[in-house]
Amino acid sequence: MQLKTPITLDYTLYDLYSIDNEQSNTILVYNPLQTEDHELLSQSKFTYQFMLQEENNMTDSLKMLSAKLVPQRYGFSAGKMSLIIPDLDVQSSGNTNPDYTDVFQNLAQLPTCQQPTVGFEKDLRSLNLKPGAHIAAMFPSDSLLHLPHIIDPSVHFEILSKRGLALSGLPTPVSEVIDSVLSPSDVQDPALRNREVARMIKQIEEHPLPFLLKLPQTVSGVGVFKISTDTDRARVKGILDNNLGGMLWRINNLNHDIHPCSLVLQEYICGTVMALSMFITKKGRPIFIACCEQRFDEYHHWIGGTISYKQQRRLENFYSNTMKKVAGFLHRKGYYGPAGVDIITDKGGNNYIIDLNVRITGTYHLGLLGGHFVQRGIFEATMITSYFPCLRTTFEEIFAKEIQNGRIIITGWVHDKSTGHSCAAINVGGTDSLAMEQMLKKVKAHALAG
């Protein structure tokens, strides 16, 4: 079923990168963390902890669907830029005839002038650029080190890390950084690794409750643990007992200086949390994009966010000083591009930065869709990522009316023919929060259970 849904973004990343940048030639590389080469972990410069999490019931096939959705939903905001997407079908299964229909069908909802030029890469190590081009990667990757970046990948890794934020000088909750003291040669000795694990965990045992423990490189809430009770402390200690040695083992001569294995103990502050999306121009100017409340699942992992369009001007003013501080910090580090800032406001009205995502964020596009929704009398919108036991066409038939009138927008959809399951990014709007939540409930009724 072909639905002609008129979706025009207020502006795109292409427009934003062009501000204060007369010769912008940026190539977006939206590489999910799952593209990491697990056979070379001990030799990798850039290491992440996206696989270190508490048990949940997600199967490997669903995890792969989730990974394939990432470039699609972020690429929706790209505009008339080149967008490189790793071909996970080829990388994971050796499929020589991958199907890109999902990607092109998703982008076809936008006017031609706002559609990126998409390229699929079987191996990012083989990617080549035209002279003068630079890449903007979601995450620094060993497979991209041969290419010119808009920012030094090592610096990008630093400012993405929880350690980097704790030491940034920005207004954050009180934080304690626990660095490993082992050298690259030390980590080859199992006895030294075991002693280092015990030393680092001991500081967790002695830290006053409540607090947050954060691994150095995390995404979507994976690797962040709230420790409120001794039971929580024991549970997290067990996770680290099983995994910290492996993290230490990945310290090597390539990455020892960028601290790939640090723990951050952060003061827990009660308050209201807001996810702010912004853009920093090449000259360091901050541009407000959106403020959203975040949605998490039962495992405290990020699954989406909600925006109130009537509140955006007020929120922009309220967080303006924080935006200026973040923009100044990132500009001094040499970064320009999209960024997300998670901010908590305490009872005294003080703002503290609790996370800094130096990349495009999951709710970035909600800011760009403001005109689309508001001109239809829709002032509240939410985006969720979820799994569905059907094709996109089936979903579109069920919600044909809502898609036609602009209340529902699909900004990403991937399907696994072998299981019949799909993973999607669904945006739902309403005249107010009640109408939005009622429509969202209808959408969730068609999702996979659990």
XYZ file of C-alpha atoms in Angstrom:
450
model
C 0.000 0.000 0.000
C 1.566 3.265 -1.138
C 0.678 6.197 1.100
C 1.426 9.713 -0.102
C 2.332 11.354 3.186
C 3.478 14.974 2.792
C 6.342 15.349 5.276
C 8.555 18.406 5.030
C 11.142 19.154 7.701
C 11.577 22.739 8.884
C 15.287 22.361 8.107
C 17.834 19.556 7.938
C 21.380 18.756 8.989
C 22.494 19.904 5.555
C 21.121 23.369 6.317
C 22.693 23.404 9.783
C 26.154 22.302 8.616
C 26.052 25.127 6.036
C 25.728 27.851 8.706
C 29.075 29.617 9.348
C 30.621 27.119 6.925
C 30.920 28.317 3.334
C 32.711 25.204 2.065
C 30.824 22.455 3.871
C 31.585 19.041 2.374
C 30.546 16.681 5.114
C 29.694 13.010 4.651
C 27.519 11.447 7.345
C 28.562 7.973 8.466
C 25.912 6.523 10.741
C 27.669 3.474 12.124
C 25.810 1.539 14.854
C 28.073 0.250 17.620
C 27.163 -3.271 16.514
C 29.424 -2.773 13.467
C 32.438 -3.171 15.766
C 34.731 -6.040 14.716
C 34.585 -8.450 17.662
C 37.420 -10.574 16.306
C 39.830 -7.678 16.820
C 38.678 -6.360 20.188
C 42.050 -6.687 21.913
C 43.660 -4.666 19.093
C 41.004 -1.946 18.796
C 41.665 1.690 19.604
C 38.024 2.554 20.277
C 36.086 0.328 22.666
C 32.482 0.500 23.814
C 30.365 -1.178 26.464
C 27.065 -1.451 24.582
C 26.985 -5.239 25.131
C 27.538 -4.990 28.885
C 24.045 -4.903 30.326
C 21.741 -6.736 32.635
C 19.798 -9.644 31.188
C 16.743 -8.967 29.062
C 14.684 -11.101 26.744
C 15.821 -9.604 23.423
C 16.890 -12.227 20.872
C 19.897 -11.827 18.578
C 17.599 -11.290 15.592
C 15.816 -8.421 17.355
C 19.152 -6.879 18.361
C 20.234 -6.932 14.710
C 16.962 -5.300 13.645
C 17.518 -2.588 16.239
C 21.039 -1.982 14.895
C 19.798 -1.735 11.304
C 17.179 0.827 12.352
C 19.768 3.254 13.760
C 21.108 4.742 10.476
C 17.600 4.930 9.046
C 15.990 6.931 11.843
C 18.980 9.253 12.215
C 19.311 9.628 8.448
C 15.766 10.983 8.282
C 17.136 14.370 9.428
C 20.120 14.443 7.045
C 18.809 16.507 4.164
C 20.681 16.824 0.861
C 23.901 15.229 2.135
C 25.760 12.028 1.430
C 24.855 9.358 3.977
C 26.893 6.179 4.371
C 25.180 3.182 5.972
C 27.082 0.007 6.924
C 25.546 -3.009 5.226
C 24.798 -5.157 8.260
C 23.083 -7.857 6.155
C 26.333 -8.557 4.349
C 28.483 -8.238 7.463
C 26.376 -10.534 9.640
C 25.190 -13.231 7.238
C 27.203 -12.952 4.059
C 24.023 -12.109 2.138
C 25.128 -11.085 -1.348
C 21.708 -9.685 -2.331
C 20.683 -7.358 0.489
C 17.344 -5.585 0.260
C 17.487 -1.802 0.681
C 13.769 -1.227 0.065
C 13.097 -0.272 3.686
C 15.642 2.546 3.585
C 14.526 4.101 0.308
C 10.827 3.742 1.103
C 11.396 5.582 4.370
C 13.298 8.486 2.808
C 10.804 8.737 -0.078
C 8.329 10.315 2.360
C 10.437 13.492 2.220
C 10.612 15.932 -0.706
C 13.484 15.202 -3.080
C 15.349 18.317 -1.915
C 15.468 16.882 1.638
C 16.516 13.334 0.778
C 20.133 12.268 1.375
C 22.209 10.449 -1.199
C 22.604 7.027 0.401
C 25.516 4.667 -0.043
C 25.804 1.199 1.486
C 29.223 -0.090 2.520
C 30.014 -3.760 3.017
C 33.278 -2.830 4.733
C 33.852 0.668 6.110
C 37.602 0.096 5.834
C 37.158 0.253 2.058
C 35.281 3.564 2.083
C 36.944 6.336 0.070
C 36.062 10.021 -0.174
C 36.443 12.658 -2.849
C 39.149 15.299 -2.208
C 38.100 17.902 0.338
C 35.399 15.782 1.980
C 35.302 14.951 5.691
C 33.153 12.483 7.567
C 30.922 13.088 10.568
C 30.668 9.711 12.308
C 28.198 8.863 15.049
C 30.940 7.032 16.942
C 34.709 6.929 16.403
C 35.628 3.599 14.849
C 38.859 1.835 13.939
C 37.334 1.036 10.554
C 37.140 4.762 9.753
C 40.576 5.909 10.911
C 41.899 6.079 7.338
C 39.448 8.894 6.511
C 39.543 12.641 7.292
C 37.065 13.551 10.057
C 35.506 16.878 11.018
C 37.045 16.268 14.474
C 40.010 14.191 15.615
C 38.468 10.760 16.396
C 40.436 10.499 19.654
C 39.050 13.848 20.821
C 35.560 12.795 19.758
C 35.956 9.609 21.810
C 37.016 11.686 24.806
C 34.091 14.116 24.705
C 31.621 11.262 24.155
C 32.851 9.484 27.271
C 31.383 9.773 30.764
C 34.933 10.388 31.976
C 35.260 13.296 29.557
C 32.111 14.940 30.878
C 33.144 14.455 34.506
C 36.438 16.253 33.838
C 35.057 18.851 31.406
C 34.545 21.719 33.844
C 30.896 21.956 32.758
C 28.237 22.138 35.501
C 27.727 18.469 36.407
C 26.776 16.597 39.585
C 29.781 15.827 41.788
C 31.613 12.979 40.069
C 34.481 10.685 40.957
C 36.541 9.097 38.182
C 38.148 5.712 38.813
C 40.881 5.185 36.218
C 42.730 1.952 35.705
C 46.400 2.121 36.670
C 47.414 -0.848 34.506
C 49.692 -0.448 31.503
C 49.051 -2.239 28.173
C 51.569 -4.908 29.158
C 50.057 -5.297 32.652
C 46.626 -6.228 31.315
C 48.055 -9.381 29.727
C 48.666 -10.780 33.225
C 45.449 -12.387 34.607
C 46.604 -11.951 38.208
C 47.203 -8.216 37.734
C 43.833 -7.856 36.033
C 42.080 -9.589 38.918
C 43.763 -7.339 41.480
C 42.828 -4.256 39.464
C 39.193 -5.366 39.269
C 39.165 -5.765 43.065
C 40.766 -2.334 43.564
C 38.284 -0.543 41.325
C 35.257 -2.317 42.788
C 36.398 -1.563 46.345
C 35.778 2.137 45.717
C 32.201 1.288 44.753
C 31.773 -0.599 48.026
C 32.828 2.470 50.005
C 30.850 5.133 48.109
C 27.879 6.615 50.015
C 24.377 5.861 48.729
C 22.618 6.819 46.498
C 24.758 7.339 43.395
C 25.023 6.469 39.710
C 27.752 4.253 38.297
C 28.591 4.875 34.650
C 30.817 2.935 32.301
C 32.990 5.120 30.055
C 31.249 4.651 26.697
C 27.550 3.875 26.819
C 24.463 4.579 24.735
C 20.694 4.507 25.371
C 21.116 3.955 29.094
C 23.061 0.700 28.713
C 25.985 0.746 31.150
C 24.427 3.262 33.580
C 23.384 1.875 36.956
C 21.441 3.605 39.715
C 22.647 2.344 43.101
C 20.210 3.238 45.879
C 20.516 0.251 48.222
C 23.081 -2.306 49.314
C 21.167 -4.818 47.189
C 21.737 -2.598 44.130
C 25.400 -2.317 45.065
C 25.811 -6.088 45.298
C 24.032 -6.605 41.963
C 26.230 -4.088 40.126
C 29.370 -5.467 41.772
C 28.428 -8.865 40.380
C 28.079 -7.421 36.871
C 31.491 -5.735 37.145
C 33.100 -8.861 38.616
C 32.054 -10.686 35.456
C 32.896 -7.960 32.928
C 35.499 -5.500 34.201
C 38.384 -7.886 33.558
C 37.375 -8.054 29.888
C 37.271 -4.266 29.704
C 40.759 -4.059 31.173
C 42.018 -6.642 28.686
C 41.107 -4.258 25.870
C 43.604 -1.629 27.050
C 46.471 -1.537 24.550
C 49.179 0.728 23.164
C 46.711 2.353 20.764
C 44.220 3.498 23.373
C 45.986 3.671 26.733
C 46.116 7.489 26.542
C 42.347 7.886 25.946
C 41.353 5.885 29.063
C 39.026 3.211 27.622
C 38.443 1.571 31.006
C 37.282 4.081 33.601
C 34.358 4.104 35.968
C 32.469 7.256 36.932
C 30.607 7.519 40.251
C 28.156 10.389 39.963
C 26.123 12.059 42.687
C 22.433 11.232 42.403
C 20.286 14.362 42.221
C 16.495 14.395 42.478
C 14.893 16.633 39.903
C 13.385 17.056 36.447
C 15.377 15.693 33.489
C 15.198 17.172 29.994
C 16.989 16.030 26.827
C 18.146 19.090 24.893
C 19.149 18.779 21.229
C 21.322 21.502 19.752
C 23.710 22.254 16.901
C 27.111 23.890 17.244
C 28.218 25.749 14.127
C 31.786 25.721 12.845
C 32.294 29.111 14.540
C 30.944 27.790 17.836
C 27.461 29.291 17.796
C 24.773 27.249 19.586
C 21.490 26.631 17.768
C 18.540 25.302 19.732
C 16.751 22.341 18.140
C 14.402 20.850 20.745
C 13.820 19.856 24.355
C 12.217 16.463 24.964
C 11.310 14.262 27.873
C 12.779 10.780 27.504
C 11.068 7.395 27.523
C 12.695 4.291 29.003
C 11.704 0.626 29.104
C 11.567 -1.636 32.153
C 15.343 -2.134 31.915
C 15.914 1.660 32.052
C 17.089 1.643 28.440
C 16.122 4.540 26.179
C 13.255 3.839 23.759
C 12.111 7.324 22.713
C 11.040 10.777 23.790
C 8.205 13.302 23.886
C 8.066 16.940 22.805
C 5.631 19.731 23.719
C 5.796 22.301 20.923
C 4.061 25.022 22.960
C 6.841 24.794 25.575
C 9.842 25.016 23.227
C 10.399 28.776 23.359
C 10.261 28.790 27.167
C 12.641 25.818 27.415
C 15.076 27.405 24.954
C 15.285 30.487 27.170
C 15.548 28.446 30.367
C 18.500 26.393 29.109
C 20.225 29.139 27.075
C 23.152 29.545 29.488
C 23.744 25.792 29.574
C 23.700 25.701 25.767
C 26.303 28.461 25.572
C 28.586 26.627 28.009
C 28.311 23.354 26.088
C 28.871 25.077 22.747
C 31.963 26.844 24.102
C 33.392 23.601 25.483
C 32.804 21.618 22.279
C 34.097 24.444 20.075
C 37.339 24.552 22.058
C 37.665 20.809 21.436
C 37.283 21.408 17.679
C 33.803 19.944 17.316
C 30.927 21.263 15.251
C 27.678 19.466 14.484
C 24.681 18.053 16.363
C 24.784 17.282 20.073
C 22.470 16.192 22.843
C 22.630 17.354 26.454
C 20.727 15.617 29.250
C 20.071 18.178 31.993
C 18.612 17.719 35.458
C 17.106 20.664 37.324
C 17.085 20.340 41.109
C 14.542 21.756 43.526
C 16.521 24.972 43.750
C 16.311 25.557 39.987
C 19.982 24.695 39.369
C 20.819 22.944 36.089
C 23.355 20.102 35.977
C 24.541 18.215 32.896
C 24.256 14.479 33.488
C 25.059 13.277 29.976
C 26.613 14.744 26.840
C 25.962 12.962 23.534
C 28.262 14.566 20.982
C 26.334 13.277 17.957
C 22.821 13.379 16.580
C 20.270 12.266 19.158
C 17.253 9.982 18.975
C 14.720 12.812 19.313
C 16.577 15.363 17.172
C 14.062 15.015 14.340
C 11.139 16.009 16.599
C 12.509 19.556 16.560
C 12.667 19.502 12.759
C 9.064 18.239 12.516
C 7.611 21.174 14.458
C 6.066 22.849 11.410
C 4.584 19.595 10.135
C 2.784 18.901 13.390
C 1.824 22.405 14.542
C 0.203 23.416 11.247
C -2.081 20.404 11.723
C -3.070 21.479 15.229
C -0.784 18.873 16.809
C 1.117 20.290 19.784
C 2.366 17.120 21.499
C 4.373 14.394 19.781
C 6.310 11.351 20.852
C 8.671 8.905 19.193
C 9.123 5.304 20.261
C 11.173 2.445 18.924
C 9.388 -0.878 19.121
C 9.079 -4.317 17.525
C 6.102 -5.400 15.439
C 5.038 -8.843 14.151
C 4.141 -7.499 10.709
C 5.285 -5.764 7.548
C 5.301 -1.988 7.172
C 2.441 -2.232 4.670
C 0.283 -4.001 7.255
C 0.962 -1.287 9.836
C 0.193 1.403 7.258
C -3.123 -0.235 6.420
C -4.121 -0.360 10.093
C -3.265 3.301 10.671
C -3.984 4.618 7.157
C -6.164 7.504 8.347
C -3.662 8.693 10.997
C -0.772 8.520 8.532
C -2.721 10.399 5.871
C -3.638 13.225 8.240
C -0.070 13.488 9.564
C -0.672 12.257 13.103
C 1.595 9.231 12.658
C 4.980 9.342 10.932
C 7.270 6.368 10.423
C 10.904 7.552 10.520
C 12.436 4.085 10.346
C 11.302 0.547 9.547
C 13.337 -2.630 9.064
C 11.963 -6.122 8.533
C 13.401 -9.603 9.024
C 11.870 -11.957 6.472
C 13.108 -15.027 8.340
C 11.212 -14.225 11.546
C 8.455 -11.965 10.248
C 9.405 -9.351 12.837
C 10.035 -5.664 12.255
C 11.691 -2.887 14.239
C 10.343 0.614 13.749
C 10.600 4.230 14.860
C 7.039 5.504 15.150
C 6.120 9.145 15.777
C 2.676 9.867 17.175
C 1.101 13.305 17.572
C -1.934 14.652 19.375
C -3.674 17.944 20.062
C -2.649 17.503 23.688
C -0.796 14.934 25.788
C -3.938 12.905 26.476
C -4.785 12.540 22.779
C -1.173 11.667 22.026
C -1.010 8.980 24.714
C -4.313 7.490 23.574
C -3.033 7.142 20.017
C 0.283 5.777 21.280
C -1.625 3.124 23.240
C -3.314 2.022 20.005
C 0.061 1.748 18.281
C 1.582 -0.242 21.151
C -1.358 -2.660 21.021
C 0.040 -3.921 17.709
C 3.647 -4.271 18.956
C 5.336 -7.462 20.076
C 4.698 -8.251 23.721
C 7.563 -8.087 26.244
